[in-house]
C-alpha cells in the first residue's frame, strides 16, 4: 500500500501551508502545525477564525484547497489515500453528539467496529462495555440516547470515537452545547484521555481547561495561526496584540 510507505515517525500530525477556500472566501490562509505523538494541542480563537475548518481538514471532512496534511502517517492530500482508512485512525467528537436515536448506547458504540473493521458482535459488545466503564457509564449499555443527559450523551460520543482505537482524537468544542453543570464530567473524561497519552487536538472555549491539559495552545485569528506556545506563555505573557485582545474578552 502506498500509504504505508509514507508513514512518518517524526510527528503524528503535520500540516504545511494549509489553505482552504469556500468560493472566494479563503478561511485558512496558510496554516502550519505539527503535533507530536502524545501531545495535546488546544486551539483557541474567535468565532469564524477557521478552527472547525482546520479540524475538518485533518480527516478530510473538507476538501483541502492547497498545502499538505499528513495524519498518523497518511497523506490526506494524496488523492489515492483511502479516506475511510484515515478516519479509522482519527476519532472526532463534535459539539452535537450525533448519536443514532433508534439504537441503544452499546449499539451506537459497536456500529463502526462491526461495519468498518469487521469486528464480530461479541467482541464489539465487550469493547463497548469496556469503553462505557472508562467514561463512567457502565450501567447505560442498553439505554437509548434520549434517556441520557447531555453530558452522558457526549461521554457516549467519546466512547464511540474510541471504539475504533484511533491514534488521534479531535474534539470540536465538545462541551459548548452542554449545560454548565455537565461540562466538568466531560472535561474529566477528556483529561483522562490526555493523561493516557492520546494525541489530541482540542478546539475549546474552556480557557482554564486549555491551560490545564494543553501541552501547547494555538491561537487562531482570521485563518492563520496568530500565536502559539506553552499554556503558561500564551496565557501568561501573550506576545501579539490580537492574542491579548482576545484573551481580555474571554478570561
Ligand atoms: P470557527 O470554528 O473558528 O468558528 P469555522 O471554521 O467554522 O470557524 O469557519 C470559518 C469561516 O469559514 C467562517 O467565515 C465560515 O462562515 C466559513 N465556512 C465554514 N464552513 C463553510 C462552508 N461549508 N461553506 C462556506 N463557508 C464556510
Ligand atoms: Mg467552530
XYZ file of N, CA, C and O in Angstrom, residues 82-162:
324
model
N -6.817 6.195 1.041
C -8.123 5.623 1.398
C -8.655 6.405 2.603
O -8.212 6.213 3.728
N -9.609 7.288 2.331
C -10.050 8.220 3.359
C -10.759 7.499 4.514
O -10.698 7.934 5.660
N -11.383 6.381 4.218
C -12.014 5.614 5.301
C -10.969 5.032 6.242
O -11.175 4.965 7.449
N -9.844 4.632 5.658
C -8.729 4.134 6.464
C -8.205 5.255 7.373
O -7.958 5.053 8.558
N -8.084 6.462 6.812
C -7.636 7.614 7.606
C -8.595 7.837 8.774
O -8.178 8.002 9.919
N -9.884 7.830 8.480
C -10.875 8.135 9.532
C -10.910 7.060 10.606
O -11.342 7.321 11.726
N -10.466 5.845 10.265
C -10.352 4.801 11.283
C -9.252 5.137 12.289
O -9.252 4.641 13.401
N -8.315 5.955 11.869
C -7.188 6.313 12.737
C -7.418 7.621 13.489
O -6.624 7.982 14.334
N -8.459 8.334 13.100
C -8.694 9.670 13.663
C -10.127 9.732 14.197
O -11.072 9.754 13.426
N -10.266 9.753 15.520
C -11.602 9.869 16.114
C -11.981 11.327 16.229
O -11.129 12.176 16.479
N -13.273 11.628 16.017
C -13.681 13.030 16.127
C -14.946 13.145 16.965
O -15.868 12.342 16.823
N -14.949 14.135 17.836
C -16.108 14.405 18.690
C -16.544 15.839 18.430
O -15.725 16.763 18.462
N -17.824 16.009 18.155
C -18.368 17.314 17.776
C -19.131 17.936 18.943
O -19.408 17.294 19.947
N -19.521 19.183 18.726
C -20.331 19.891 19.709
C -21.667 19.154 19.936
O -22.105 18.983 21.064
N -22.278 18.731 18.832
C -23.527 17.971 18.931
C -23.189 16.505 18.750
O -22.342 16.150 17.948
N -23.829 15.679 19.546
C -23.333 14.329 19.777
C -23.577 13.405 18.598
O -22.850 12.459 18.381
N -24.636 13.682 17.823
C -24.930 12.877 16.624
C -25.035 11.384 16.923
O -24.582 10.564 16.133
N -25.636 11.034 18.077
C -25.878 9.610 18.341
C -27.101 9.169 17.543
O -27.990 9.975 17.262
N -27.132 7.898 17.174
C -28.306 7.379 16.463
C -29.408 7.100 17.480
O -29.229 6.260 18.370
N -30.552 7.799 17.375
C -31.571 7.710 18.424
C -32.267 6.347 18.506
O -32.746 5.975 19.568
N -32.291 5.616 17.386
C -33.039 4.355 17.370
C -32.202 3.176 17.853
O -32.662 2.049 17.859
N -30.946 3.452 18.218
C -30.064 2.373 18.687
C -29.748 2.583 20.154
O -29.697 3.715 20.627
N -29.468 1.483 20.842
C -29.018 1.603 22.228
C -27.619 2.242 22.263
O -26.945 2.343 21.225
N -27.231 2.630 23.457
C -25.901 3.196 23.663
C -24.826 2.219 23.172
O -23.920 2.585 22.407
N -24.927 0.958 23.570
C -23.912 -0.032 23.163
C -23.895 -0.196 21.643
O -22.825 -0.282 21.032
N -25.075 -0.226 21.029
C -25.135 -0.390 19.565
C -24.509 0.800 18.842
O -23.871 0.637 17.801
N -24.693 2.010 19.396
C -24.040 3.184 18.820
C -22.519 3.003 18.799
O -21.849 3.347 17.825
N -21.997 2.458 19.892
C -20.536 2.314 20.008
C -20.026 1.158 19.140
O -18.935 1.215 18.586
N -20.862 0.118 18.997
C -20.458 -1.076 18.234
C -20.520 -0.863 16.729
O -19.883 -1.605 15.970
N -21.285 0.125 16.309
C -21.605 0.261 14.883
C -20.358 0.310 13.994
O -20.203 -0.501 13.073
N -19.460 1.252 14.270
C -18.293 1.397 13.391
C -17.374 0.168 13.436
O -16.973 -0.324 12.385
N -17.045 -0.349 14.633
C -16.186 -1.548 14.635
C -16.784 -2.721 13.855
O -16.070 -3.435 13.156
N -18.092 -2.895 13.974
C -18.723 -4.022 13.275
C -18.779 -3.745 11.772
O -18.435 -4.598 10.955
N -19.165 -2.500 11.402
C -19.342 -2.190 9.980
C -18.007 -2.009 9.254
O -17.858 -2.460 8.125
N -17.077 -1.320 9.892
C -15.850 -0.944 9.180
C -14.703 -1.912 9.406
O -13.934 -2.201 8.505
N -14.601 -2.393 10.617
C -13.424 -3.193 10.963
C -13.731 -4.673 10.910
O -12.867 -5.495 11.123
N -15.020 -4.949 10.689
C -15.460 -6.344 10.661
C -15.134 -7.067 11.966
O -14.710 -8.223 11.977
N -15.272 -6.347 13.078
C -15.165 -6.984 14.388
C -16.465 -7.772 14.575
O -17.513 -7.322 14.122
N -16.385 -8.949 15.211
C -17.658 -9.645 15.414
C -18.425 -9.007 16.570
O -17.866 -8.271 17.375
N -19.730 -9.274 16.628
C -20.597 -8.549 17.555
C -20.222 -8.809 19.016
O -20.301 -7.913 19.851
N -19.809 -10.038 19.325
C -19.449 -10.360 20.708
C -18.246 -9.534 21.154
O -18.232 -8.942 22.236
N -17.263 -9.487 20.275
C -16.047 -8.722 20.548
C -16.374 -7.229 20.654
O -15.894 -6.537 21.561
N -17.202 -6.745 19.713
C -17.558 -5.321 19.688
C -18.360 -4.943 20.934
O -18.190 -3.860 21.503
N -19.230 -5.838 21.377
C -20.024 -5.581 22.587
C -19.110 -5.496 23.817
O -19.273 -4.622 24.671
N -18.151 -6.406 23.896
C -17.208 -6.395 25.025
C -16.407 -5.090 25.029
O -16.202 -4.466 26.075
N -15.988 -4.667 23.841
C -15.230 -3.416 23.718
C -16.114 -2.230 24.127
O -15.659 -1.311 24.824
N -17.378 -2.243 23.704
C -18.314 -1.159 24.054
C -18.472 -1.075 25.568
O -18.462 0.014 26.151
N -18.591 -2.228 26.218
C -18.786 -2.233 27.675
C -17.534 -1.725 28.399
O -17.629 -0.974 29.371
N -16.386 -2.118 27.870
C -15.119 -1.642 28.442
C -15.013 -0.111 28.319
O -14.636 0.583 29.270
N -15.404 0.408 27.141
C -15.324 1.854 26.928
C -16.348 2.596 27.778
O -16.074 3.685 28.290
N -17.536 1.999 27.950
C -18.549 2.643 28.788
C -18.080 2.726 30.232
O -18.337 3.717 30.923
N -17.382 1.701 30.686
C -16.809 1.751 32.039
C -15.791 2.883 32.124
O -15.777 3.651 33.083
N -14.987 3.003 31.073
C -13.953 4.036 31.050
C -14.535 5.444 31.135
O -13.948 6.331 31.735
N -15.712 5.666 30.528
C -16.323 7.004 30.577
C -17.379 7.107 31.685
O -18.157 8.061 31.733
N -17.409 6.099 32.575
C -18.276 6.163 33.741
C -19.738 5.883 33.473
O -20.614 6.369 34.192
N -20.022 5.072 32.436
C -21.421 4.807 32.072
C -21.688 3.312 31.900
O -22.454 2.908 31.027
N -21.063 2.513 32.780
C -21.186 1.057 32.610
C -22.633 0.575 32.735
O -22.986 -0.478 32.217
N -23.494 1.357 33.397
C -24.888 0.938 33.580
C -25.805 1.388 32.434
O -27.006 1.154 32.481
N -25.253 2.015 31.403
C -26.101 2.602 30.357
C -26.047 1.859 29.017
O -26.592 2.351 28.022
N -25.435 0.688 28.978
C -25.244 -0.011 27.696
C -26.550 -0.192 26.921
O -26.591 -0.025 25.700
N -27.621 -0.503 27.629
C -28.876 -0.795 26.927
C -29.833 0.391 26.874
O -30.939 0.278 26.356
N -29.393 1.534 27.388
C -30.256 2.724 27.376
C -30.321 3.319 25.972
O -29.426 3.108 25.144
N -31.402 4.053 25.704
C -31.492 4.825 24.458
C -30.876 6.203 24.699
O -31.021 6.754 25.802
N -30.256 6.788 23.671
C -29.660 8.119 23.850
C -30.636 9.139 24.433
O -30.237 9.979 25.253
N -31.909 9.066 24.046
C -32.881 10.070 24.504
C -33.045 10.088 26.015
O -33.465 11.094 26.588
N -32.708 8.971 26.683
C -32.884 8.917 28.141
C -31.660 9.472 28.878
O -31.649 9.516 30.108
N -30.643 9.887 28.150
C -29.411 10.359 28.795
C -29.370 11.881 28.869
O -29.965 12.578 28.043
N -28.619 12.391 29.831
C -28.358 13.827 29.904
C -27.352 14.205 28.808
O -26.709 13.325 28.201
N -27.206 15.500 28.563
C -26.246 15.972 27.555
C -24.826 15.507 27.848
O -24.092 15.081 26.952
N -24.444 15.561 29.122
C -23.092 15.150 29.499
C -22.875 13.661 29.266
O -21.807 13.233 28.815
N -23.923 12.881 29.573
C -23.826 11.433 29.331
C -23.757 11.143 27.837
O -22.974 10.297 27.389
N -24.571 11.855 27.049
C -24.541 11.645 25.587
C -23.150 11.942 25.032
O -22.645 11.222 24.176
N -22.548 13.018 25.515
C -21.228 13.369 24.981
C -20.193 12.333 25.402
O -19.282 12.021 24.637
N -20.344 11.765 26.596
C -19.406 10.716 27.003
C -19.590 9.465 26.145
O -18.626 8.774 25.824
N -20.836 9.182 25.748
C -21.065 8.064 24.813
C -20.405 8.376 23.465
O -19.770 7.513 22.845
N -20.527 9.633 23.018
C -19.919 10.015 21.735
C -18.399 9.836 21.783
O -17.771 9.420 20.805
N -17.807 10.124 22.934
C -16.361 9.929 23.087
C -16.038 8.426 23.042
O -15.112 7.997 22.349
N -16.836 7.624 23.755
C -16.629 6.166 23.738
C -16.768 5.633 22.311
O -15.989 4.783 21.871
N -17.747 6.173 21.580
C -17.950 5.719 20.198
C -16.721 6.047 19.332
O -16.284 5.227 18.524
N -16.175 7.237 19.525
C -14.988 7.605 18.743
C -13.797 6.720 19.120
O -12.964 6.396 18.274
N -13.724 6.314 20.392
C -12.606 5.485 20.844
C -12.735 4.030 20.402
O -11.759 3.281 20.442
